[in-house]
Short mmCIF file of C-alpha atoms and ligand atoms in Angstrom, two decimals:
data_model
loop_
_atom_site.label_atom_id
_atom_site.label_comp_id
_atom_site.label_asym_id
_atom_site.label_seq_id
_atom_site.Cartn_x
_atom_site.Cartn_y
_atom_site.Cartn_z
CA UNK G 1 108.23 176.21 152.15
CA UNK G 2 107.75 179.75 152.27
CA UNK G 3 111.08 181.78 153.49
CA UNK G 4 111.33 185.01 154.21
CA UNK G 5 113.71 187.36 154.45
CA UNK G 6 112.21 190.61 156.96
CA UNK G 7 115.02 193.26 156.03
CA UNK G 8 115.53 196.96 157.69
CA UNK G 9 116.64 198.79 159.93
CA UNK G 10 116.69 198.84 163.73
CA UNK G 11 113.59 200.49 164.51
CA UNK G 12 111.82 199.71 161.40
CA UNK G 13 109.24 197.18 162.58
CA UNK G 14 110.18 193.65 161.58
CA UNK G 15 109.38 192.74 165.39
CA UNK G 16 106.18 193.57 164.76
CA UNK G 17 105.46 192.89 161.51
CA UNK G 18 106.87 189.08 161.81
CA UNK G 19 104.51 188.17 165.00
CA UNK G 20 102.00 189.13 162.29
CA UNK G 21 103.11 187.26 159.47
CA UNK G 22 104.01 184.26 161.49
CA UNK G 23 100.29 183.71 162.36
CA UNK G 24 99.00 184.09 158.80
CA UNK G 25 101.17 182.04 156.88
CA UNK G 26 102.47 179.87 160.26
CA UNK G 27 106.16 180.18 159.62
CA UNK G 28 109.05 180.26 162.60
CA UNK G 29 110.32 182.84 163.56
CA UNK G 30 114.05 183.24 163.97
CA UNK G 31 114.63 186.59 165.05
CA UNK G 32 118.67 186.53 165.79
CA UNK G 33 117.96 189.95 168.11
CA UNK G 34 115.71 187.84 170.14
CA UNK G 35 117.78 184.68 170.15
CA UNK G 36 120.60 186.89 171.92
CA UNK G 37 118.02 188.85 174.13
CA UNK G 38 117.11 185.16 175.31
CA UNK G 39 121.15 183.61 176.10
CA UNK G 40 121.78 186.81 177.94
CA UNK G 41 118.68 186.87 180.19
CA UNK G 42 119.68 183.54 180.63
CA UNK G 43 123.32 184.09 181.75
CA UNK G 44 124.72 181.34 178.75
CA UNK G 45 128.37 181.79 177.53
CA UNK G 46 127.33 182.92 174.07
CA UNK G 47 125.04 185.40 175.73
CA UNK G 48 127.63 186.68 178.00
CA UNK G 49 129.90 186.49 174.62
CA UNK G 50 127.23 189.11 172.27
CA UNK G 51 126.29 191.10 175.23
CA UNK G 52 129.14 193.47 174.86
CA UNK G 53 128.47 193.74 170.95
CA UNK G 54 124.96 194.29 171.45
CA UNK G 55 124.97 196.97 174.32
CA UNK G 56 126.83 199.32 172.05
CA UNK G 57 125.37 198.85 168.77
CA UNK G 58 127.92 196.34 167.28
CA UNK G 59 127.55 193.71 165.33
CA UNK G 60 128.30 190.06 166.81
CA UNK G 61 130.49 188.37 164.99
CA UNK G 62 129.59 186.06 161.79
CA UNK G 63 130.32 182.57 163.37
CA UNK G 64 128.51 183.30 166.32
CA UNK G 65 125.40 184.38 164.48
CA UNK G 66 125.51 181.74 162.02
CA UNK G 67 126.21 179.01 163.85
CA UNK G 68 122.98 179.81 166.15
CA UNK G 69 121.25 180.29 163.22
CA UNK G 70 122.04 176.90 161.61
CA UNK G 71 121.08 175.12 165.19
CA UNK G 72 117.31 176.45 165.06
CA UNK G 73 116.65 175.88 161.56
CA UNK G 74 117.61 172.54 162.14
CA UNK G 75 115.22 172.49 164.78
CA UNK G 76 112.23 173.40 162.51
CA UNK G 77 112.67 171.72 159.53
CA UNK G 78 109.18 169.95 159.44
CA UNK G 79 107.48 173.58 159.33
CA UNK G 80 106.12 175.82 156.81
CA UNK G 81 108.88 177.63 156.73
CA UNK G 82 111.15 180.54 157.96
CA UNK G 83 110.97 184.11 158.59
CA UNK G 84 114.63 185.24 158.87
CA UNK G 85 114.37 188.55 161.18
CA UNK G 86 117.51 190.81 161.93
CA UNK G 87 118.89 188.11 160.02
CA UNK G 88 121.43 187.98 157.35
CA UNK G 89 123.10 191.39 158.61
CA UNK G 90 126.42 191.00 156.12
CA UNK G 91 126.83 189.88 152.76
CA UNK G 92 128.78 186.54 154.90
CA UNK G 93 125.78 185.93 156.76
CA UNK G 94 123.42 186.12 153.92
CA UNK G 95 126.40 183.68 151.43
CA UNK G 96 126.07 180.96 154.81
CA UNK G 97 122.54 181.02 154.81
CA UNK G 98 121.72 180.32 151.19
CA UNK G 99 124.29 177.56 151.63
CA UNK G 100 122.71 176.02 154.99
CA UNK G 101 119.11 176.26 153.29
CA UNK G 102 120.48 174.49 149.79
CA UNK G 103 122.00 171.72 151.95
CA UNK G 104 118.47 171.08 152.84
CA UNK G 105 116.44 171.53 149.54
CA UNK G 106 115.30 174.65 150.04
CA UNK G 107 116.21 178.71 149.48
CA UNK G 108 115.01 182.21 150.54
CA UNK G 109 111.48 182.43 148.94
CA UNK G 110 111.88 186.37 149.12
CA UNK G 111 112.96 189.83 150.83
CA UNK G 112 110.70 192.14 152.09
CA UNK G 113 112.77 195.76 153.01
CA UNK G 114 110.78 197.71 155.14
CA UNK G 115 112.17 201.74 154.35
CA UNK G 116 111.42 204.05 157.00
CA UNK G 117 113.25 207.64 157.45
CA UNK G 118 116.02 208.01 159.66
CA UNK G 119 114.04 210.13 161.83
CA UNK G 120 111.18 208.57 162.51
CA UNK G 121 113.41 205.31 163.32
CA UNK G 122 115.09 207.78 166.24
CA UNK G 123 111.57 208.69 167.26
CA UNK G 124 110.39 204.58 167.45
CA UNK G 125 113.71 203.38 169.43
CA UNK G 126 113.10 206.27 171.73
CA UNK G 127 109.60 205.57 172.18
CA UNK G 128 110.58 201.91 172.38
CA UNK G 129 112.80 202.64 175.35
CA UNK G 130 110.81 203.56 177.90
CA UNK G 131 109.63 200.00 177.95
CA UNK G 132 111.97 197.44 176.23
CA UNK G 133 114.60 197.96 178.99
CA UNK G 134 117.66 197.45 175.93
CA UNK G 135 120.64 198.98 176.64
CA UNK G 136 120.78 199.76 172.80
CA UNK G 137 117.69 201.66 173.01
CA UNK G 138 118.99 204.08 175.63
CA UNK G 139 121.00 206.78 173.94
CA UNK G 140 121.42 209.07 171.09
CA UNK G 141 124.78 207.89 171.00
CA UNK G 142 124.15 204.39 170.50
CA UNK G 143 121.07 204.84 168.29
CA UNK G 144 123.64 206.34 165.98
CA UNK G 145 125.89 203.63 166.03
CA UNK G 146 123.42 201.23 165.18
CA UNK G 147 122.10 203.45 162.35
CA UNK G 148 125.84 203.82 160.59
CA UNK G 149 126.84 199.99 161.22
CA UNK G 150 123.40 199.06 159.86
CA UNK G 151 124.15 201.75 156.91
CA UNK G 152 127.74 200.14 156.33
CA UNK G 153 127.38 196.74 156.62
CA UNK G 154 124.21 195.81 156.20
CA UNK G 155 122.88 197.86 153.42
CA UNK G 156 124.92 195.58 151.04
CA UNK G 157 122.77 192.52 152.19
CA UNK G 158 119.50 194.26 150.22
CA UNK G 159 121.89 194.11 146.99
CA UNK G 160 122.71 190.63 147.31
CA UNK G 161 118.71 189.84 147.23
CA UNK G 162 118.60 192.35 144.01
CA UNK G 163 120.93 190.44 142.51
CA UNK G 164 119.12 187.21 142.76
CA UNK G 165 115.66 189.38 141.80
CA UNK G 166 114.31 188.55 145.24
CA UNK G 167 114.31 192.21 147.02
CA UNK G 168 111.09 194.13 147.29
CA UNK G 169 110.80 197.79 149.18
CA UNK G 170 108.12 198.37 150.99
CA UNK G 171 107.18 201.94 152.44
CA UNK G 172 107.40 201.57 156.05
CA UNK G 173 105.76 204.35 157.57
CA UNK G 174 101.12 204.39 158.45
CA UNK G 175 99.16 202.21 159.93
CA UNK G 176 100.40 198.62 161.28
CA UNK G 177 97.54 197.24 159.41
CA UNK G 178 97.93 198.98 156.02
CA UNK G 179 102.19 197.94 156.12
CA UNK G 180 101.10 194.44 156.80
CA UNK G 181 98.52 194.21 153.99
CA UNK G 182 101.07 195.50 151.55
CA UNK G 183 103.73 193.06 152.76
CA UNK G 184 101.13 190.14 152.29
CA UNK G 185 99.90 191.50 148.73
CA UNK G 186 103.64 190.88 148.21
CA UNK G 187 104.57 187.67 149.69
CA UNK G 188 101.01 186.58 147.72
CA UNK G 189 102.75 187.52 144.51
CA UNK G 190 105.88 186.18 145.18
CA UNK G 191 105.55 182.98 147.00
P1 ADP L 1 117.42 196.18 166.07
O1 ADP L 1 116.15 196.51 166.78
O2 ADP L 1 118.49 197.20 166.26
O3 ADP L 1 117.22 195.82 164.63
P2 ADP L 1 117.92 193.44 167.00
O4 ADP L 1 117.00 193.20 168.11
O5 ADP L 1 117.65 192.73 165.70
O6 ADP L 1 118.08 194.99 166.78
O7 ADP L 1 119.43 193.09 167.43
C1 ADP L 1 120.03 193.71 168.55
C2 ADP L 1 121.53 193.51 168.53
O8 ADP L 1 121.84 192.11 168.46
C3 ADP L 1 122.28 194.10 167.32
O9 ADP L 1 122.57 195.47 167.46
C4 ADP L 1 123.53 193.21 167.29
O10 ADP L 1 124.46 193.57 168.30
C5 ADP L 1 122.99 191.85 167.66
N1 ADP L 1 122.58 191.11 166.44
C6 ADP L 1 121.30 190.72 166.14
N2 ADP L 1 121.28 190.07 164.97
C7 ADP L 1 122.55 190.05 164.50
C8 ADP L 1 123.18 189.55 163.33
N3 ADP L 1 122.45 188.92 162.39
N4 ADP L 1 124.51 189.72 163.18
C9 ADP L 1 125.24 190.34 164.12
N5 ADP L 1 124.72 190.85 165.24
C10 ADP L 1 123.39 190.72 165.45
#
């Protein structure tokens, strides 16, 4: 199995980059961003629960994440493998998910950083905005927020992967085509 870990921050391009990657090398996706998006459009408890996380840039907490984490890779354990997107966010997250993958065989193949400056990330979620309709996308204010939390909790997650020699930074800024081709020289390499 081939998993992957698509690391960055908000605004970065994993979205986009994973529809990509999940046609070439067929993995499933489990974007935890999307997972939420998905309760709270449909009114569930655990959407209702992140919702006021999410609209202001927060992260949800641990157990929530993980445990809806652990429910769809049970779900797809027959596949090719993974492609973990917005997903681990904290140091916890990424300790739980090494330990639900190694109760099934199996471990993070690699992480793949995308680094983009802060302020073409504030130019993207602004551009975004007009049409994603996130409340997160809306204002400076919040854009900010999810910068700094990203910067303070989630940086450390990209120093867990060094540790284990799995973390490769990739420049995140040109074409969508020419960031993809270097992410698949890399995933080529490292597989
Ligand atoms: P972004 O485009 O900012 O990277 P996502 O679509 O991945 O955002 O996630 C949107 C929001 O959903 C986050 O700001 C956070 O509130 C919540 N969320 C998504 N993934 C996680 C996670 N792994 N841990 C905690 N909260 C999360």
């Amino acid at each position: 199995m081939l998993n992957l870990v698509l690391f960055g921050p908000p605004g970065a391009g994993k979205g986009t980059q994973s529809e990509n990657l999940i046609k070439k090398y067929q993995l499933t996706h489990i974007s935890t961003g999307d997972l939420f998006r998905k309760h709270l459009g449909e009114g569930t408890e655990l959407g209702k629960l992140a919702q006021k996380y999410m609209d202001q840039g927060n992260l949800v907490p641990d157990d929530v994440v993980i445990g809806m984490v652990e429910d769809k890779i049970k779900d797809h354990l027959d596949g090719k493998g993974f492609i973990f997107d917005g997903f681990p966010r904290t140091v916890a997250q990424a300790e739980s998910l090494d330990k639900m993958l190694s109760e099934h065989g199996l471990s993070i193949s690699l992480m793949v950083s995308l680094e983009v400056p802060e302020d073409e990330l504030r130019t993207r979620i602004k551009e975004r905005a007009k049409t994603s309709g996130r409340v997160d996308d809306q204002d400076d204010d919040k854009i900010t927020n999810r910068i700094q939390v990203y910067q303070k909790e989630t940086t450390p997650v990209a120093a867990y992967y060094k540790d284990q020699s799995k973390f490769h930074g990739i420049h995140g800024v040109g074409t969508i085509s020419g960031i993809f081709d270097k992410i698949c020289s890399v995933v080529d390499t490292h597989k």
